[in-house]
PDB file of C-alpha atoms and ligand atoms in Angstrom:
ATOM      1  CA  MET A   1     101.147  96.092  17.054  1.00 79.00           C
ATOM      2  CA  ASP A   2      99.987  92.615  16.086  1.00 96.00           C
ATOM      3  CA  ASP A   3      96.460  94.048  15.884  1.00 97.00           C
ATOM      4  CA  LYS A   4      97.552  96.436  13.141  1.00 98.00           C
ATOM      5  CA  LEU A   5      99.455  93.707  11.354  1.00 98.00           C
ATOM      6  CA  TYR A   6      96.449  91.383  11.626  1.00 98.00           C
ATOM      7  CA  GLU A   7      94.188  94.061  10.163  1.00 98.00           C
ATOM      8  CA  ALA A   8      96.574  94.723   7.235  1.00 98.00           C
ATOM      9  CA  ALA A   9      97.038  90.999   6.559  1.00 98.00           C
ATOM     10  CA  LEU A  10      93.272  90.439   6.690  1.00 98.00           C
ATOM     11  CA  LYS A  11      92.770  93.201   4.124  1.00 98.00           C
ATOM     12  CA  ALA A  12      95.370  91.544   1.877  1.00 99.00           C
ATOM     13  CA  TYR A  13      93.600  88.214   2.512  1.00 98.00           C
ATOM     14  CA  HIS A  14      90.420  89.729   1.083  1.00 98.00           C
ATOM     15  CA  ASN A  15      92.357  91.170  -1.876  1.00 98.00           C
ATOM     16  CA  ALA A  16      93.814  87.783  -2.875  1.00 99.00           C
ATOM     17  CA  TYR A  17      93.237  86.706  -6.484  1.00 99.00           C
ATOM     18  CA  THR A  18      92.334  83.035  -6.171  1.00 98.00           C
ATOM     19  CA  PRO A  19      89.914  81.971  -8.924  1.00 98.00           C
ATOM     20  CA  TYR A  20      91.409  78.452  -8.976  1.00 98.00           C
ATOM     21  CA  SER A  21      92.042  77.413  -5.382  1.00 98.00           C
ATOM     22  CA  LYS A  22      89.590  79.836  -3.738  1.00 98.00           C
ATOM     23  CA  PHE A  23      92.071  79.664  -0.846  1.00 98.00           C
ATOM     24  CA  ASN A  24      93.016  83.169   0.247  1.00 98.00           C
ATOM     25  CA  VAL A  25      96.123  84.105   2.178  1.00 99.00           C
ATOM     26  CA  GLY A  26      97.285  87.513   3.396  1.00 99.00           C
ATOM     27  CA  THR A  27     100.619  88.643   4.795  1.00 99.00           C
ATOM     28  CA  ALA A  28     101.739  91.834   6.511  1.00 98.00           C
ATOM     29  CA  LEU A  29     105.283  92.960   7.300  1.00 98.00           C
ATOM     30  CA  LEU A  30     106.157  95.475  10.000  1.00 98.00           C
ATOM     31  CA  LEU A  31     109.088  97.665   8.950  1.00 98.00           C
ATOM     32  CA  ALA A  32     111.601  99.553  11.055  1.00 98.00           C
ATOM     33  CA  ASP A  33     110.113 102.925  10.069  1.00 98.00           C
ATOM     34  CA  GLY A  34     106.703 101.815  11.329  1.00 98.00           C
ATOM     35  CA  LYS A  35     105.228 101.212   7.887  1.00 98.00           C
ATOM     36  CA  ILE A  36     103.348  98.046   7.067  1.00 98.00           C
ATOM     37  CA  VAL A  37     103.667  96.361   3.681  1.00 98.00           C
ATOM     38  CA  SER A  38     101.220  93.619   2.789  1.00 98.00           C
ATOM     39  CA  GLY A  39     100.782  90.972   0.113  1.00 99.00           C
ATOM     40  CA  SER A  40      98.174  88.524  -1.173  1.00 99.00           C
ATOM     41  CA  ASN A  41      98.369  85.275  -3.077  1.00 98.00           C
ATOM     42  CA  ILE A  42      97.897  85.902  -6.779  1.00 98.00           C
ATOM     43  CA  GLU A  43      97.066  82.916  -8.964  1.00 98.00           C
ATOM     44  CA  ASN A  44      97.313  82.275 -12.691  1.00 98.00           C
ATOM     45  CA  ALA A  45      95.593  79.960 -15.199  1.00 98.00           C
ATOM     46  CA  SER A  46      99.066  78.498 -15.624  1.00 98.00           C
ATOM     47  CA  TYR A  47      98.896  77.306 -12.014  1.00 98.00           C
ATOM     48  CA  GLY A  48     102.622  77.095 -11.363  1.00 98.00           C
ATOM     49  CA  LEU A  49     102.990  80.826 -11.926  1.00 98.00           C
ATOM     50  CA  SER A  50     100.873  81.624  -8.892  1.00 98.00           C
ATOM     51  CA  ASN A  51     102.562  83.600  -6.131  1.00 98.00           C
ATOM     52  CA  CYS A  52     102.001  83.087  -2.432  1.00 98.00           C
ATOM     53  CA  ALA A  53     101.049  85.929  -0.090  1.00 99.00           C
ATOM     54  CA  GLU A  54     104.315  85.678   1.846  1.00 99.00           C
ATOM     55  CA  ARG A  55     106.421  86.192  -1.258  1.00 99.00           C
ATOM     56  CA  SER A  56     104.109  88.916  -2.600  1.00 99.00           C
ATOM     57  CA  ALA A  57     104.635  90.899   0.613  1.00 99.00           C
ATOM     58  CA  LEU A  58     108.390  90.345   0.732  1.00 99.00           C
ATOM     59  CA  PHE A  59     108.866  91.223  -2.932  1.00 98.00           C
ATOM     60  CA  ALA A  60     106.720  94.351  -2.472  1.00 98.00           C
ATOM     61  CA  ALA A  61     108.840  95.474   0.500  1.00 99.00           C
ATOM     62  CA  TYR A  62     112.113  94.867  -1.334  1.00 99.00           C
ATOM     63  CA  SER A  63     110.683  96.629  -4.413  1.00 98.00           C
ATOM     64  CA  GLN A  64     110.129  99.680  -2.224  1.00 98.00           C
ATOM     65  CA  GLY A  65     113.780  99.603  -1.174  1.00 98.00           C
ATOM     66  CA  TYR A  66     113.459  97.833   2.191  1.00 98.00           C
ATOM     67  CA  ARG A  67     116.005  95.178   3.050  1.00 98.00           C
ATOM     68  CA  LYS A  68     116.549  92.370   5.562  1.00 98.00           C
ATOM     69  CA  GLN A  69     117.408  94.661   8.484  1.00 98.00           C
ATOM     70  CA  ASP A  70     114.198  96.677   7.954  1.00 98.00           C
ATOM     71  CA  ILE A  71     111.785  93.789   8.470  1.00 98.00           C
ATOM     72  CA  LYS A  72     110.841  93.519  12.157  1.00 98.00           C
ATOM     73  CA  ARG A  73     107.837  91.195  12.190  1.00 98.00           C
ATOM     74  CA  MET A  74     105.658  89.205   9.792  1.00 98.00           C
ATOM     75  CA  LEU A  75     102.086  88.001  10.141  1.00 98.00           C
ATOM     76  CA  VAL A  76     100.381  85.490   7.848  1.00 98.00           C
ATOM     77  CA  ILE A  77      96.666  84.667   7.828  1.00 98.00           C
ATOM     78  CA  GLY A  78      94.738  81.944   6.033  1.00 98.00           C
ATOM     79  CA  SER A  79      91.370  80.243   6.436  1.00 97.00           C
ATOM     80  CA  THR A  80      92.970  77.144   7.913  1.00 98.00           C
ATOM     81  CA  ASP A  81      91.782  75.281  11.049  1.00 98.00           C
ATOM     82  CA  ARG A  82      95.231  75.609  12.594  1.00 98.00           C
ATOM     83  CA  PRO A  83      97.418  78.721  12.159  1.00 98.00           C
ATOM     84  CA  ILE A  84      98.542  78.788   8.510  1.00 98.00           C
ATOM     85  CA  SER A  85     101.756  77.002   7.553  1.00 98.00           C
ATOM     86  CA  PRO A  86     103.915  78.722   4.916  1.00 98.00           C
ATOM     87  CA  CYS A  87     104.871  76.516   1.954  1.00 98.00           C
ATOM     88  CA  GLY A  88     108.419  75.307   1.359  1.00 98.00           C
ATOM     89  CA  ALA A  89     109.130  77.824  -1.400  1.00 98.00           C
ATOM     90  CA  CYS A  90     108.143  80.710   0.876  1.00 98.00           C
ATOM     91  CA  ARG A  91     110.272  79.319   3.707  1.00 98.00           C
ATOM     92  CA  GLN A  92     113.288  79.361   1.397  1.00 98.00           C
ATOM     93  CA  VAL A  93     112.593  82.964   0.365  1.00 98.00           C
ATOM     94  CA  MET A  94     111.887  84.046   3.963  1.00 98.00           C
ATOM     95  CA  ASN A  95     115.243  82.571   4.969  1.00 98.00           C
ATOM     96  CA  GLU A  96     117.068  84.792   2.497  1.00 98.00           C
ATOM     97  CA  LEU A  97     115.081  88.018   2.842  1.00 98.00           C
ATOM     98  CA  ILE A  98     114.363  88.218   6.609  1.00 98.00           C
ATOM     99  CA  ASP A  99     116.726  88.141   9.587  1.00 98.00           C
ATOM    100  CA  PRO A 100     116.735  84.645  11.176  1.00 98.00           C
ATOM    101  CA  GLU A 101     115.729  86.012  14.620  1.00 98.00           C
ATOM    102  CA  VAL A 102     112.593  87.797  13.379  1.00 98.00           C
ATOM    103  CA  GLU A 103     109.314  86.381  14.677  1.00 98.00           C
ATOM    104  CA  VAL A 104     106.585  85.313  12.278  1.00 98.00           C
ATOM    105  CA  VAL A 105     103.021  85.220  13.574  1.00 98.00           C
ATOM    106  CA  LEU A 106     101.019  82.468  11.894  1.00 98.00           C
ATOM    107  CA  THR A 107      97.294  82.852  12.362  1.00 98.00           C
ATOM    108  CA  ASN A 108      93.838  82.107  10.960  1.00 98.00           C
ATOM    109  CA  LEU A 109      90.376  83.621  10.808  1.00 98.00           C
ATOM    110  CA  HIS A 110      89.615  82.371  14.337  1.00 97.00           C
ATOM    111  CA  GLY A 111      92.634  84.267  15.680  1.00 96.00           C
ATOM    112  CA  ASP A 112      94.563  81.112  16.656  1.00 98.00           C
ATOM    113  CA  LYS A 113      98.261  81.937  16.790  1.00 98.00           C
ATOM    114  CA  LYS A 114     101.589  80.210  16.440  1.00 98.00           C
ATOM    115  CA  ILE A 115     104.791  82.248  16.622  1.00 98.00           C
ATOM    116  CA  MET A 116     107.995  80.972  15.034  1.00 98.00           C
ATOM    117  CA  LYS A 117     111.363  82.530  14.295  1.00 98.00           C
ATOM    118  CA  VAL A 118     112.487  82.630  10.669  1.00 98.00           C
ATOM    119  CA  ARG A 119     115.409  80.329  11.478  1.00 98.00           C
ATOM    120  CA  GLU A 120     113.021  77.602  12.701  1.00 98.00           C
ATOM    121  CA  PHE A 121     111.209  77.170   9.400  1.00 98.00           C
ATOM    122  CA  LEU A 122     113.796  75.304   7.387  1.00 98.00           C
ATOM    123  CA  PRO A 123     116.488  73.168   8.998  1.00 97.00           C
ATOM    124  CA  TYR A 124     119.765  72.674   7.110  1.00 97.00           C
ATOM    125  CA  VAL A 125     118.601  75.318   4.633  1.00 97.00           C
ATOM    126  CA  PHE A 126     120.536  76.006   1.430  1.00 97.00           C
ATOM    127  CA  SER A 127     121.526  79.662   1.481  1.00 97.00           C
ATOM    128  CA  ASP A 128     123.739  82.308  -0.088  1.00 95.00           C
ATOM    129  CA  GLY A 129     126.499  81.188   2.275  1.00 95.00           C
ATOM    130  CA  ASP A 130     126.645  77.860   0.435  1.00 97.00           C
ATOM    131  CA  LEU A 131     127.457  79.635  -2.810  1.00 97.00           C
ATOM    132  CA  ASP A 132     130.743  81.011  -1.550  1.00 96.00           C
ATOM    133  CA  GLY A 133     131.713  78.595   1.206  1.00 95.00           C
ATOM    134  CA  ARG A 134     130.648  80.744   4.195  1.00 94.00           C
ATOM    135  CA  VAL A 135     128.639  77.885   5.716  1.00 93.00           C
TER     136      VAL A 135
HETATM  137  N1  THU B 201      99.377  79.873  -0.367  1.00 78.02           N
HETATM  138  C1  THU B 201      99.906  81.030   0.138  1.00 78.02           C
HETATM  139  O1  THU B 201      99.755  82.110  -0.446  1.00 78.02           O
HETATM  140  N2  THU B 201     100.597  80.954   1.303  1.00 78.02           N
HETATM  141  C2  THU B 201     100.668  79.836   2.090  1.00 78.02           C
HETATM  142  O2  THU B 201     101.224  79.903   3.171  1.00 78.02           O
HETATM  143  C3  THU B 201     100.083  78.573   1.632  1.00 78.02           C
HETATM  144  C4  THU B 201      99.559  78.571   0.244  1.00 78.02           C
HETATM  145  C5  THU B 201      98.556  79.971  -1.583  1.00 78.02           C
HETATM  146  C6  THU B 201      99.107  79.384  -2.839  1.00 78.02           C
HETATM  147  C7  THU B 201      97.816  79.151  -3.624  1.00 78.02           C
HETATM  148  O3  THU B 201      97.431  80.368  -4.238  1.00 78.02           O
HETATM  149  C8  THU B 201      96.791  78.823  -2.570  1.00 78.02           C
HETATM  150  O4  THU B 201      97.322  79.318  -1.347  1.00 78.02           O
HETATM  151  C9  THU B 201      96.491  77.335  -2.423  1.00 78.02           C
HETATM  152  O5  THU B 201      97.657  76.600  -2.262  1.00 78.02           O
END
């Protein structure tokens, strides 16, 4: 299954809109119904408005009606020497939109791999539970 995810993420990698950084990233999500939703990083001349591939994919899945329990696996690819490392903003969003036990495959164009669970990305994370005293 990671082969299919890799292929979808690589396609999204090639579809990235990165005129400023020229640094492409692609993400693919495996859903409970077997579908794969992908996302690319999309930049803007107003740099801060750029969106990372991880968030593009997650927002696309949620926009199609999928929710936390539907996301079974995530794969992210970038042209890094080591497997790509998601930025802090994406880690915060991943924490809210994906189950903490889901595995995320971080990879690169050489096929190097690092697998982490969502809960490992951001220690002592601020979350929805802080808003109403559940944590
Ligand atoms: N970027 C991602 O899309 N995901 C990551 O994991 C790291 C960074 C994007 C943001 C920006 O478009 C470009 O890569 C350079 O930072």
